[in-house]
Amino acid sequence: MEIAFTKLQGNGNDFILIDEHDREVIPEDMKGAFAALYCDRRFGIGADGILFLQASDEADIRMRLFQPDESEAAMCGNGIRCLAKYAYDAGYVKESCSVETGAGTVPVTMGYADDEFTATITMPTPAFERSAIPATGTGEYKQEIRGFTVYAVNTGVPHAVVFTKEIGAVDIATAGPAIRNHPTFVEGANVNFVEQGDGDTIRIRTFERGVEAETFSCGTGATASAAVAHHLGNVGDEVRVETKGGPLIIRFGDSVTMEGPASTVFVGVIPL
């Protein structure tokens, strides 16, 4: 018996996708352990998470994401682009579709231009109230933690946002966990360190909850960072967010959208 998989990445945020559209492949009670085993970059395949593509009763397809710490994440912007690319290539969806996630149903438009795949995701509306992040206290989140002024917003999952003059000078391995695990964050938080660029450009580095390390890119983190910068009046309605893995475009209007690429890295099978 073999388990077929596809490895995909969006701006260097990489995922192993298991197609469960027609049948369950990994038993429900084993999905977390499967993620812990195969996300390992030395003893497994290596990835920031496992995507399970499933059929949905309320959308065109369903995305579930299990992370290396065996937890399930409600939402992932880069993950949705990767899932959408696979589903589009497999013929499950067309140029426009909806994806069921733990953070609600997410509209996606996508396609190829000069063999490059790009998808635009309508992201969950950024929620700034502490109760929606979730975080202790009332009102919008602004807290001093370890010498950093920390803002927070929920863009499908909780994100802390820290503005700094030079993101390259931040010791993310130390500062990230201290903020991620701060007791004000009821469920913990992803942590984004943000440097203002020219005009409507920001540069970010993200310490990702569940991965418990810095990742090359985080779609919800890019959205969160742009949302806080926009909320504070530092950027306009179209923001270029430069991540370690490449740029994402976040637009603010009647809804908030994220535009970015996704690509297939390789396909394979896991022998059992």
Coordinates of C-alpha atoms in Angstrom, one line a residue:
M1 CA 0.0 0.0 0.0
E2 CA 1.2 3.5 -0.8
I3 CA 0.0 7.0 0.1
A4 CA 0.3 9.5 -2.8
F5 CA 1.3 13.1 -1.9
T6 CA 2.1 16.3 -3.6
K7 CA 4.6 18.9 -2.3
L8 CA 3.7 22.5 -3.0
Q9 CA 5.0 25.9 -1.8
G10 CA 3.8 29.5 -1.7
N11 CA 6.6 32.0 -1.2
G12 CA 8.7 29.3 0.4
N13 CA 5.9 28.3 2.9
D14 CA 5.8 24.6 2.0
F15 CA 3.2 21.9 2.4
I16 CA 2.6 18.2 1.8
L17 CA -0.9 17.8 0.3
I18 CA -2.9 14.6 0.8
D19 CA -5.9 14.3 -1.6
E20 CA -8.9 13.1 0.4
H21 CA -11.5 14.4 -2.0
D22 CA -13.0 11.0 -2.7
R23 CA -12.0 9.0 0.4
E24 CA -10.2 9.3 3.7
V25 CA -6.6 8.5 3.3
I26 CA -5.2 9.2 6.8
P27 CA -7.5 8.2 9.7
E28 CA -8.8 11.2 11.7
D29 CA -7.1 10.2 14.9
M30 CA -3.7 9.9 13.1
K31 CA -3.7 13.1 11.2
G32 CA -1.8 15.1 13.8
A33 CA 0.9 12.4 14.3
F34 CA 1.2 12.0 10.5
A35 CA 2.0 15.8 10.3
A36 CA 4.6 15.5 13.1
L37 CA 6.3 12.6 11.3
Y38 CA 6.3 13.7 7.7
C39 CA 6.9 17.5 8.3
D40 CA 10.3 16.6 9.8
R41 CA 13.0 17.8 7.4
R42 CA 15.5 15.1 8.3
F43 CA 13.4 12.0 9.0
G44 CA 10.3 12.8 6.9
I45 CA 9.5 14.6 3.7
G46 CA 9.8 18.1 5.2
A47 CA 7.2 20.8 5.3
D48 CA 5.6 23.6 7.4
G49 CA 2.3 21.6 7.4
I50 CA 0.1 18.9 6.0
L51 CA -2.8 20.0 3.8
F52 CA -5.8 17.6 3.5
L53 CA -8.0 18.4 0.6
Q54 CA -11.5 17.2 1.2
A55 CA -15.0 17.5 -0.2
S56 CA -17.3 20.0 1.4
D57 CA -21.1 20.3 1.9
E58 CA -20.9 24.1 2.1
A59 CA -18.2 25.1 -0.4
D60 CA -16.5 23.7 -3.5
I61 CA -13.7 22.1 -1.5
R62 CA -12.5 21.9 2.1
M63 CA -9.0 22.6 3.5
R64 CA -7.6 21.2 6.7
L65 CA -4.1 22.0 7.9
F66 CA -2.2 20.0 10.5
Q67 CA 1.1 21.4 11.8
P68 CA 4.3 19.9 13.0
D69 CA 3.2 20.1 16.6
E70 CA 0.2 18.0 15.7
S71 CA -2.2 20.9 16.1
E72 CA -4.8 21.9 13.5
A73 CA -4.8 25.5 12.2
A74 CA -8.1 27.2 11.3
M75 CA -6.7 29.2 8.4
C76 CA -3.6 29.5 6.2
G77 CA -3.3 32.0 3.3
N78 CA -0.3 30.4 1.6
G79 CA -1.8 27.0 2.2
I80 CA -5.1 27.9 0.5
R81 CA -3.2 29.1 -2.6
C82 CA -1.3 25.8 -2.7
L83 CA -4.5 23.8 -2.1
A84 CA -6.3 25.8 -4.8
K85 CA -3.5 25.2 -7.3
Y86 CA -3.7 21.4 -6.7
A87 CA -7.5 21.5 -7.0
Y88 CA -7.4 23.5 -10.1
D89 CA -4.8 21.3 -11.8
A90 CA -6.8 18.2 -10.7
G91 CA -10.0 19.6 -12.2
Y92 CA -11.9 19.8 -8.9
V93 CA -12.5 23.5 -9.4
K94 CA -12.4 26.2 -12.0
E95 CA -11.0 29.8 -12.0
S96 CA -13.3 30.8 -9.2
C97 CA -14.1 28.7 -6.2
S98 CA -14.8 28.6 -2.5
V99 CA -12.8 26.9 0.2
E100 CA -14.2 25.8 3.5
T101 CA -11.8 26.4 6.4
G102 CA -12.0 26.5 10.1
A103 CA -12.2 30.3 9.9
G104 CA -15.1 30.2 7.5
T105 CA -15.7 29.9 3.7
V106 CA -13.0 31.7 1.7
P107 CA -13.5 32.8 -2.0
V108 CA -10.6 32.2 -4.3
T109 CA -9.9 33.4 -7.9
M110 CA -6.9 31.9 -9.7
G111 CA -5.2 31.1 -13.0
Y112 CA -2.0 30.8 -15.0
A113 CA -0.2 33.6 -16.8
D114 CA 3.0 32.6 -18.7
D115 CA 3.0 29.3 -16.8
E116 CA 3.0 31.1 -13.5
F117 CA 0.1 30.3 -11.2
T118 CA -1.3 33.1 -9.1
A119 CA -4.3 33.1 -6.7
T120 CA -6.2 35.9 -5.0
I121 CA -7.8 35.0 -1.7
T122 CA -10.6 37.0 0.0
M123 CA -9.3 36.9 3.5
P124 CA -11.3 36.9 6.8
T125 CA -12.0 40.5 7.9
P126 CA -9.3 41.6 10.3
A127 CA -10.6 41.6 13.9
F128 CA -8.8 44.0 16.2
E129 CA -10.8 43.6 19.4
R130 CA -9.1 41.6 22.1
S131 CA -12.0 39.2 22.5
A132 CA -11.8 38.3 18.8
I133 CA -8.0 37.6 18.7
P134 CA -8.5 36.1 21.4
A135 CA -6.6 38.0 24.1
T136 CA -7.3 38.9 27.6
G137 CA -8.7 42.4 28.4
T138 CA -10.9 44.7 26.5
G139 CA -10.5 47.1 23.5
E140 CA -7.8 46.8 20.8
Y141 CA -4.6 45.1 21.7
K142 CA -1.4 47.1 22.4
Q143 CA 1.0 45.7 24.9
E144 CA 4.6 46.1 25.9
I145 CA 6.3 42.7 25.9
R146 CA 10.1 42.2 26.4
G147 CA 10.8 45.8 25.2
F148 CA 8.6 45.5 22.1
T149 CA 5.3 47.4 21.5
V150 CA 3.0 44.6 20.3
Y151 CA -0.2 45.0 18.4
A152 CA -2.5 42.1 17.5
V153 CA -5.2 41.2 15.1
N154 CA -7.0 38.0 14.0
T155 CA -6.9 37.4 10.2
G156 CA -8.3 33.8 10.5
V157 CA -5.8 33.0 13.2
P158 CA -4.3 35.2 15.9
H159 CA -1.3 37.4 15.0
A160 CA 1.0 39.7 17.0
V161 CA 2.6 42.5 15.0
V162 CA 5.7 44.3 16.1
F163 CA 7.2 47.3 14.2
T164 CA 10.9 47.6 14.2
K165 CA 13.5 49.7 12.4
E166 CA 15.5 46.7 11.2
I167 CA 14.0 43.3 11.1
G168 CA 17.3 41.7 10.3
A169 CA 18.6 42.7 13.7
V170 CA 15.8 40.9 15.6
D171 CA 16.6 37.7 17.4
I172 CA 13.4 35.9 16.4
A173 CA 14.4 32.6 18.0
T174 CA 14.3 34.4 21.4
A175 CA 11.7 37.2 20.8
G176 CA 9.3 35.1 18.9
P177 CA 8.5 32.5 21.5
A178 CA 8.3 35.1 24.3
I179 CA 5.6 37.0 22.5
R180 CA 3.9 33.9 21.0
N181 CA 3.4 32.4 24.5
H182 CA 2.6 35.6 26.3
P183 CA -0.2 35.0 28.8
T184 CA -2.4 37.7 27.3
F185 CA -2.8 35.5 24.2
V186 CA -5.4 32.9 25.1
E187 CA -4.5 30.5 22.3
G188 CA -1.0 31.8 21.7
A189 CA -0.2 33.9 18.6
N190 CA 1.9 34.0 15.5
V191 CA 4.4 36.8 15.7
N192 CA 5.3 39.2 12.8
F193 CA 8.2 41.6 13.0
V194 CA 7.6 44.5 10.5
E195 CA 9.9 47.0 8.9
Q196 CA 8.4 50.0 7.0
G197 CA 9.8 50.2 3.5
D198 CA 9.3 52.9 0.8
G199 CA 5.7 54.1 0.3
D200 CA 3.2 51.3 0.7
T201 CA 5.8 48.5 1.1
I202 CA 6.5 46.7 4.3
R203 CA 9.0 43.9 5.0
I204 CA 8.2 41.1 7.5
R205 CA 9.6 38.1 9.3
T206 CA 7.2 35.6 10.9
F207 CA 7.6 33.2 13.9
E208 CA 4.8 30.8 13.2
R209 CA 2.7 29.1 15.9
G210 CA 2.5 25.4 15.4
V211 CA 5.7 25.3 13.4
E212 CA 7.4 27.0 16.4
A213 CA 10.0 28.5 14.2
E214 CA 10.5 31.3 11.6
T215 CA 8.9 30.4 8.2
F216 CA 9.8 31.9 4.8
S217 CA 6.3 33.4 4.5
C218 CA 2.9 33.5 6.2
G219 CA -0.1 34.7 4.3
T220 CA -2.3 35.4 7.3
G221 CA 0.8 37.1 8.8
A222 CA 1.3 39.3 5.8
T223 CA -2.4 40.2 5.9
A224 CA -2.2 40.9 9.7
S225 CA 0.9 43.1 9.3
A226 CA -0.6 45.1 6.5
A227 CA -3.9 45.4 8.3
V228 CA -2.2 46.8 11.4
A229 CA -0.1 49.2 9.3
H230 CA -3.2 50.2 7.4
H231 CA -5.2 50.6 10.7
L232 CA -2.5 52.9 12.0
G233 CA -2.4 55.0 8.8
N234 CA 1.1 54.0 7.8
V235 CA 0.1 52.5 4.4
G236 CA -2.6 52.9 1.8
D237 CA -5.1 50.5 0.4
E238 CA -2.7 48.4 -1.6
V239 CA 0.3 47.1 0.3
R240 CA 3.3 45.2 -1.0
V241 CA 4.4 42.8 1.8
E242 CA 8.0 41.4 1.3
T243 CA 8.5 38.1 3.0
K244 CA 11.7 36.0 3.0
G245 CA 10.1 33.9 0.3
G246 CA 8.9 36.7 -1.9
P247 CA 6.2 39.4 -2.1
L248 CA 2.5 39.3 -1.5
I249 CA 0.0 42.0 -2.4
I250 CA -2.7 42.9 0.2
R251 CA -5.6 45.1 -0.9
F252 CA -8.1 46.8 1.4
G253 CA -11.6 47.8 0.2
D254 CA -15.0 46.3 0.7
S255 CA -13.0 43.2 1.6
V256 CA -9.4 42.3 2.2
T257 CA -7.6 40.3 -0.4
M258 CA -4.2 38.6 -0.7
E259 CA -2.6 37.9 -4.0
G260 CA 0.4 35.6 -4.5
P261 CA 1.9 32.6 -6.3
A262 CA 1.9 28.9 -5.6
S263 CA 3.9 26.1 -7.3
T264 CA 4.1 22.3 -7.3
V265 CA 7.5 21.1 -6.1
F266 CA 7.2 17.4 -6.7
V267 CA 4.9 14.4 -6.3
G268 CA 5.6 11.1 -4.7
V269 CA 4.4 8.2 -2.7
I270 CA 4.9 7.0 0.9
P271 CA 5.3 3.2 1.0
L272 CA 3.6 1.5 3.9

